[in-house]
JSON list of C-alpha atoms in Angstrom, two decimals:
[
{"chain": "A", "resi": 2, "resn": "UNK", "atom": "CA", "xyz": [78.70, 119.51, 50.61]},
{"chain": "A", "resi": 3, "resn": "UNK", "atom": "CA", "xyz": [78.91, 117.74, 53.85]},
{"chain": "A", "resi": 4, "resn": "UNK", "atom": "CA", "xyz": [77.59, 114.70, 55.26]},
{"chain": "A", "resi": 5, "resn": "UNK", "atom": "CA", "xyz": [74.40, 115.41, 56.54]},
{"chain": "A", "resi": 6, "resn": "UNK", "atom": "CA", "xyz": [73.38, 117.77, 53.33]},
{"chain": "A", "resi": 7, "resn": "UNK", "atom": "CA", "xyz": [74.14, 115.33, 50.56]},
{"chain": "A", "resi": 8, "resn": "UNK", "atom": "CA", "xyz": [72.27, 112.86, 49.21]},
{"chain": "A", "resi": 9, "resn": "UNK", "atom": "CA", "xyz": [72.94, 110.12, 46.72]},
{"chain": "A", "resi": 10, "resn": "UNK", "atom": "CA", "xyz": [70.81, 112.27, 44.15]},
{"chain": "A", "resi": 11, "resn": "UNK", "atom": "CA", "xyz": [73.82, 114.29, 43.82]},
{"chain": "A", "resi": 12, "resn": "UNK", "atom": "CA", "xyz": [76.44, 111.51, 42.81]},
{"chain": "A", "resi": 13, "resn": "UNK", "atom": "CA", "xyz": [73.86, 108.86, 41.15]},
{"chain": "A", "resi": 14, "resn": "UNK", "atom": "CA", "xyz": [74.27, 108.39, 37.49]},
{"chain": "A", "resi": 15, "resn": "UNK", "atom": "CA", "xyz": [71.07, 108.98, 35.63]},
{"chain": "A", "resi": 16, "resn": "UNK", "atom": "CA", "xyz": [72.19, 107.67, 32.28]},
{"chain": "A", "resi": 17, "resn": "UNK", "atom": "CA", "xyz": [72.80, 104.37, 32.85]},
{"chain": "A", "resi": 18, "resn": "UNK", "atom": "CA", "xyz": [72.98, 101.03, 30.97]},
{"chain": "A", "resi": 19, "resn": "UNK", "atom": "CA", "xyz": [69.83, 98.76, 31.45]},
{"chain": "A", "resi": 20, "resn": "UNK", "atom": "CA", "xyz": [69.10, 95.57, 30.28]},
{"chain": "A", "resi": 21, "resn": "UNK", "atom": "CA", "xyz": [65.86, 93.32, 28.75]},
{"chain": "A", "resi": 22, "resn": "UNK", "atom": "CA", "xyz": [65.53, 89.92, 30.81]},
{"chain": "A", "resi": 23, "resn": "UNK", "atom": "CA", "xyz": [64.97, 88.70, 27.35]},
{"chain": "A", "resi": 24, "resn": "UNK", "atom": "CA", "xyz": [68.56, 89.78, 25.48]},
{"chain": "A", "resi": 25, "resn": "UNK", "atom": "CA", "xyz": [70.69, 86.96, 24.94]},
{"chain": "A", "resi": 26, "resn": "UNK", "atom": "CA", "xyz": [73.43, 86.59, 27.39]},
{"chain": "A", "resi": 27, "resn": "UNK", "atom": "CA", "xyz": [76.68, 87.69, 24.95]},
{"chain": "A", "resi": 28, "resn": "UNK", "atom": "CA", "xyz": [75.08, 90.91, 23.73]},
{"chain": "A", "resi": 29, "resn": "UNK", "atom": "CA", "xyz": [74.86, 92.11, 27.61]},
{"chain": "A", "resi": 30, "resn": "UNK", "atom": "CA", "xyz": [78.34, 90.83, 28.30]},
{"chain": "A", "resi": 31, "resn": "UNK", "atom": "CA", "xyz": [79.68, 92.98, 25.51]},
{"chain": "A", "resi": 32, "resn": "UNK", "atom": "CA", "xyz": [77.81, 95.81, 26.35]},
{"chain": "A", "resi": 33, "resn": "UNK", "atom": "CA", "xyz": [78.75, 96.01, 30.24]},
{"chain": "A", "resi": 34, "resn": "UNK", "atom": "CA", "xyz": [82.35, 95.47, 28.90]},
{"chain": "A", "resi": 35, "resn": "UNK", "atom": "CA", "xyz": [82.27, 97.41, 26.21]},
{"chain": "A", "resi": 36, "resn": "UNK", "atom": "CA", "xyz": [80.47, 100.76, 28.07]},
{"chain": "A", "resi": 37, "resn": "UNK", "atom": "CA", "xyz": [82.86, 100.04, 31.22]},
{"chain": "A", "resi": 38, "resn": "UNK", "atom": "CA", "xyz": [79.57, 98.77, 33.28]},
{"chain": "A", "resi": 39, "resn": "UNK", "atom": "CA", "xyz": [80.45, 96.45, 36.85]},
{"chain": "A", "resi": 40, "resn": "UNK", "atom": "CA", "xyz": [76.34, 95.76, 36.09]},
{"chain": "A", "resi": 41, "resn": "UNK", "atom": "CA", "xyz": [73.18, 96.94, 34.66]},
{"chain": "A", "resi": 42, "resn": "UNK", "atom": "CA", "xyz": [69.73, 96.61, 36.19]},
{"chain": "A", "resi": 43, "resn": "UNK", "atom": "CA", "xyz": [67.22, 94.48, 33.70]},
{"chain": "A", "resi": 44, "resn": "UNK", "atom": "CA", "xyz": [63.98, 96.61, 33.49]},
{"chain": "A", "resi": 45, "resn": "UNK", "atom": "CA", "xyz": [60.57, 94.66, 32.07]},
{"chain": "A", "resi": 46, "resn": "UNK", "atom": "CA", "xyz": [59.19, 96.37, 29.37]},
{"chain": "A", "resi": 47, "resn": "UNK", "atom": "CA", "xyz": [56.77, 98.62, 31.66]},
{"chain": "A", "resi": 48, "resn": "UNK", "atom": "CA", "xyz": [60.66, 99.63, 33.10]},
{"chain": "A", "resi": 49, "resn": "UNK", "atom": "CA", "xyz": [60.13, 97.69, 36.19]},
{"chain": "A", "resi": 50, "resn": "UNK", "atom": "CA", "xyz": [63.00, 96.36, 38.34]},
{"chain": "A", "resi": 51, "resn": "UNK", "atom": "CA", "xyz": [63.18, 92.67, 37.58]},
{"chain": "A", "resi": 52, "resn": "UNK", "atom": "CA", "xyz": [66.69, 92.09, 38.07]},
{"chain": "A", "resi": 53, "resn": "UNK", "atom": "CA", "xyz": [70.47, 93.27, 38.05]},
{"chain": "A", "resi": 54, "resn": "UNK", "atom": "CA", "xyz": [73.15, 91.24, 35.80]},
{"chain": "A", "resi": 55, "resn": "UNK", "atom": "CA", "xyz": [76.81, 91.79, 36.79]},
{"chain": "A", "resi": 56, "resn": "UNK", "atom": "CA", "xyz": [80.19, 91.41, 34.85]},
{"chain": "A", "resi": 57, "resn": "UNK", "atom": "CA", "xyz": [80.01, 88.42, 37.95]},
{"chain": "A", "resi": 58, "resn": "UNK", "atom": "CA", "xyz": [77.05, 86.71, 35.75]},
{"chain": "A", "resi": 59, "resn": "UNK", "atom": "CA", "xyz": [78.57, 86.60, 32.96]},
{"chain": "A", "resi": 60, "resn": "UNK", "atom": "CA", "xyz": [81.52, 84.01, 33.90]},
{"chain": "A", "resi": 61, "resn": "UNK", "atom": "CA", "xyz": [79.51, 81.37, 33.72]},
{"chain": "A", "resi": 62, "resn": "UNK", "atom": "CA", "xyz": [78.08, 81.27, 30.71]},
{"chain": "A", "resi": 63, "resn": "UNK", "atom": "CA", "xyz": [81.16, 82.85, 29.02]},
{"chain": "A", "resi": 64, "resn": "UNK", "atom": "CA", "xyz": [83.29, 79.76, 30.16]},
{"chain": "A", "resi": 65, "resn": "UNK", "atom": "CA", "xyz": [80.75, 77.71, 28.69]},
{"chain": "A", "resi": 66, "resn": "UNK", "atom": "CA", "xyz": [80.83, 79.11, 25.46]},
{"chain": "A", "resi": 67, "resn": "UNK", "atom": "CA", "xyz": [84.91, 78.69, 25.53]},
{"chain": "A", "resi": 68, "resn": "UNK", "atom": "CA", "xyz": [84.42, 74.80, 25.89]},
{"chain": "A", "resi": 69, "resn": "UNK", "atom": "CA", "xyz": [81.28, 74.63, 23.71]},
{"chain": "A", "resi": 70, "resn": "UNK", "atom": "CA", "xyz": [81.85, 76.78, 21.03]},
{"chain": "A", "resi": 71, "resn": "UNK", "atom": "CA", "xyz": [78.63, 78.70, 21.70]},
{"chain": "A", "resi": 72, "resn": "UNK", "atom": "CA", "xyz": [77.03, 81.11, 23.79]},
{"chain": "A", "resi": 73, "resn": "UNK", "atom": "CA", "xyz": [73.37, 80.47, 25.14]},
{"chain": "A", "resi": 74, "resn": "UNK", "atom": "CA", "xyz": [70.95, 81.80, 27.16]},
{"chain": "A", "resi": 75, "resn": "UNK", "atom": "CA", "xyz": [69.36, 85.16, 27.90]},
{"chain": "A", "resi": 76, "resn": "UNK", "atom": "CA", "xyz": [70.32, 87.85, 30.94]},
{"chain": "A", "resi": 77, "resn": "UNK", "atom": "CA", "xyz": [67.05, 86.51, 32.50]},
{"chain": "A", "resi": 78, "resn": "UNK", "atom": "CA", "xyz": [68.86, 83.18, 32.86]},
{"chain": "A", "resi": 79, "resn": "UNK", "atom": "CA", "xyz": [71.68, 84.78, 34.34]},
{"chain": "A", "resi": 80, "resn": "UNK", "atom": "CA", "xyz": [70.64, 87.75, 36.28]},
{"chain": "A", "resi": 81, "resn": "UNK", "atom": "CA", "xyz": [70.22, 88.01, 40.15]},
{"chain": "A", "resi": 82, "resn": "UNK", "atom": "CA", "xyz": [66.40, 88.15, 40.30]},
{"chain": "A", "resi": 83, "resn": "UNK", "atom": "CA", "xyz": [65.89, 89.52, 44.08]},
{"chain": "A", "resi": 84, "resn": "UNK", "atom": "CA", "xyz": [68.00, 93.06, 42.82]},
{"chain": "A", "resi": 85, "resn": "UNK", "atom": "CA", "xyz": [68.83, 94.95, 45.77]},
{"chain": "A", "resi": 86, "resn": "UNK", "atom": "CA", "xyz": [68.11, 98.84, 45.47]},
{"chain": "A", "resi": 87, "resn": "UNK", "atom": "CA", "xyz": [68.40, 101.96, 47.02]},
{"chain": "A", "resi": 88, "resn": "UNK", "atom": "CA", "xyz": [65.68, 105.18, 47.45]},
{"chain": "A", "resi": 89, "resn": "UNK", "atom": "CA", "xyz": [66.26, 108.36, 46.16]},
{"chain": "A", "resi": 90, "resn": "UNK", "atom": "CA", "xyz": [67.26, 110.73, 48.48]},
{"chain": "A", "resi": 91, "resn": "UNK", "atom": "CA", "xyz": [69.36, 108.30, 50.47]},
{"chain": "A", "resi": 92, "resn": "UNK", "atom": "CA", "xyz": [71.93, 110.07, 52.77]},
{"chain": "A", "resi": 93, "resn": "UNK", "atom": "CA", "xyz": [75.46, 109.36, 51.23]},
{"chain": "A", "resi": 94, "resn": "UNK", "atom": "CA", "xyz": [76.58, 108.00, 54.21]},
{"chain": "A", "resi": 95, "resn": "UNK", "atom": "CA", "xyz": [73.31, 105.71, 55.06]},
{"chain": "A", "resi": 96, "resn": "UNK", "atom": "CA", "xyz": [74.40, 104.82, 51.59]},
{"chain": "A", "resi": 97, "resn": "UNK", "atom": "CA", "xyz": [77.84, 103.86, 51.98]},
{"chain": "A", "resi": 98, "resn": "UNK", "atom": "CA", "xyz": [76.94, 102.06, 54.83]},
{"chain": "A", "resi": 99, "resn": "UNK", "atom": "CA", "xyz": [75.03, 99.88, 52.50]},
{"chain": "A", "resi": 100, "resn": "UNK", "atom": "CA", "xyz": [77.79, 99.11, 50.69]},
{"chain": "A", "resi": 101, "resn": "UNK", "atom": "CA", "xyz": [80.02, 98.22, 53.49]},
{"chain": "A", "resi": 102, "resn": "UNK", "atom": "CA", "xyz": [77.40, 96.05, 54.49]},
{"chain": "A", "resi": 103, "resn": "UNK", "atom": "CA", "xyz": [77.07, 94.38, 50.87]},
{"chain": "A", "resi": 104, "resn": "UNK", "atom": "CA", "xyz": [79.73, 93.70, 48.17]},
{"chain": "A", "resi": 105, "resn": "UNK", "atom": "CA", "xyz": [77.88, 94.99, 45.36]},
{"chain": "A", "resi": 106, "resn": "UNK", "atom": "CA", "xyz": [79.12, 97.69, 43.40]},
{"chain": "A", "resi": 107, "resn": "UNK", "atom": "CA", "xyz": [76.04, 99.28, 42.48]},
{"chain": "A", "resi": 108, "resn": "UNK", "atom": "CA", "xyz": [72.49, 99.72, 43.48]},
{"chain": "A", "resi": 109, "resn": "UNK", "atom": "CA", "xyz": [69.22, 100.89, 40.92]},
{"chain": "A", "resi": 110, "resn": "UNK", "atom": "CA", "xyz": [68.23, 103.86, 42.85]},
{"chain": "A", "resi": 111, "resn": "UNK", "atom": "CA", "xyz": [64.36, 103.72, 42.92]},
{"chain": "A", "resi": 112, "resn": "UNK", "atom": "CA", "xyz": [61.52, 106.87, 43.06]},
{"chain": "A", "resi": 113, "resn": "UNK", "atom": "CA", "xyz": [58.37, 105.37, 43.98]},
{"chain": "A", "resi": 114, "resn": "UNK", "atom": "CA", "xyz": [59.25, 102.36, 42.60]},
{"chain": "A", "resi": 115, "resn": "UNK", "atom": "CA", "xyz": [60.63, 103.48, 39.54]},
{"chain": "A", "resi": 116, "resn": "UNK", "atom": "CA", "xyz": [64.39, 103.06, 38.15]},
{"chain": "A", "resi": 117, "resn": "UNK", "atom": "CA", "xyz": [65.56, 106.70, 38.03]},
{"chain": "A", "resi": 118, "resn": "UNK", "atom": "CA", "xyz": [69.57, 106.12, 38.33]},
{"chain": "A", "resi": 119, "resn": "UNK", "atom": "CA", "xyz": [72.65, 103.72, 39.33]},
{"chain": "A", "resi": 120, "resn": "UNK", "atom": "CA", "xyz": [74.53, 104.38, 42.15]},
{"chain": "A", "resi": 121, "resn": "UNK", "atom": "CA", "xyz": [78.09, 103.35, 41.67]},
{"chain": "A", "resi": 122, "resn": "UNK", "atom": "CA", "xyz": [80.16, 102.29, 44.80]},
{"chain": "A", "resi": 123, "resn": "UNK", "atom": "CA", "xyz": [83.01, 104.39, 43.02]},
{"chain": "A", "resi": 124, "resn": "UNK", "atom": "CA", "xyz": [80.99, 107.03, 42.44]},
{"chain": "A", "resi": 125, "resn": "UNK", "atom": "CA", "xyz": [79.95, 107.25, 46.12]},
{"chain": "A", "resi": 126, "resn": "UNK", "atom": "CA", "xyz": [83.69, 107.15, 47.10]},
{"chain": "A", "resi": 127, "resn": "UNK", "atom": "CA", "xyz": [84.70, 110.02, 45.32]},
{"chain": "A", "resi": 128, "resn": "UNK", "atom": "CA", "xyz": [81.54, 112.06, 46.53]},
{"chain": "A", "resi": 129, "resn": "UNK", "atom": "CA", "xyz": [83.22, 110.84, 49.93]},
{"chain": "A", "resi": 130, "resn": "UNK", "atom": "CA", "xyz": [86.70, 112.10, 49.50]},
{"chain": "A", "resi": 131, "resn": "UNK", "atom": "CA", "xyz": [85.43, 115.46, 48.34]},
{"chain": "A", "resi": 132, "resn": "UNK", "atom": "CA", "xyz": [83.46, 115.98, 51.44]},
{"chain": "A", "resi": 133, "resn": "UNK", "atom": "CA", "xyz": [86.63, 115.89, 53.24]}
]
């Protein structure tokens, strides 16, 4: 595969972890921890893009719930709510310009609209180092 052939429909992860805005803030922390996640998109219940949560989000209210005994909250409390994405069919290396541009470490990739994958910064760099 070379740079101008592949696309990030060849590297993206289709079975992903996604969230509900309304799931309360520990059970996402465990799961991106516990399923090796950096973050998880948060889908509505029509599967909409409404947000992406990140290991990042979680500090907060994990910090409170080591002073306070408790955790509260939901991911929609938490979550970035202006997600950034990527199209299918990207170009791996428009796409890896993205993330030099960002510091995210993954992107919902989008088909008209819809969530259809994750595209891990790792994930890209490996596709990158096998191109040559």
């Amino acid at each position: 595969m070379n740079a101008q052939a592949g696309t990030i429909d060849d590297v993206m992860r289709r079975d992903f972890l996604a969230l509900a805005p309304d799931l309360p803030i520990r059970e996402a922390a465990a799961m991106l921890v516990r399923e090796g996640w950096a973050g998880a998109p948060v889908l509505d219940g029509s599967g909409a893009l409404v947000g992406m949560l990140t290991q990042k989000d979680c500090f907060r209210p994990a910090l409170n719930a080591s002073y306070y005994r408790q955790w509260s909250g939901t991911v929609a409390d938490q979550m970035s709510r202006a997600p950034m994405s990527i199209e299918a069919g990207t170009d791996l290396v428009t796409a890896a310009e993205i993330f030099l541009d960002h510091s995210h470490r993954l992107y919902a990739v989008l088909r008209d609209g819809a969530v259809i994958g994750v595209l891990r910064r790792r994930d890209l760099l490996g596709a990158l180092l096998a191109m040559g």
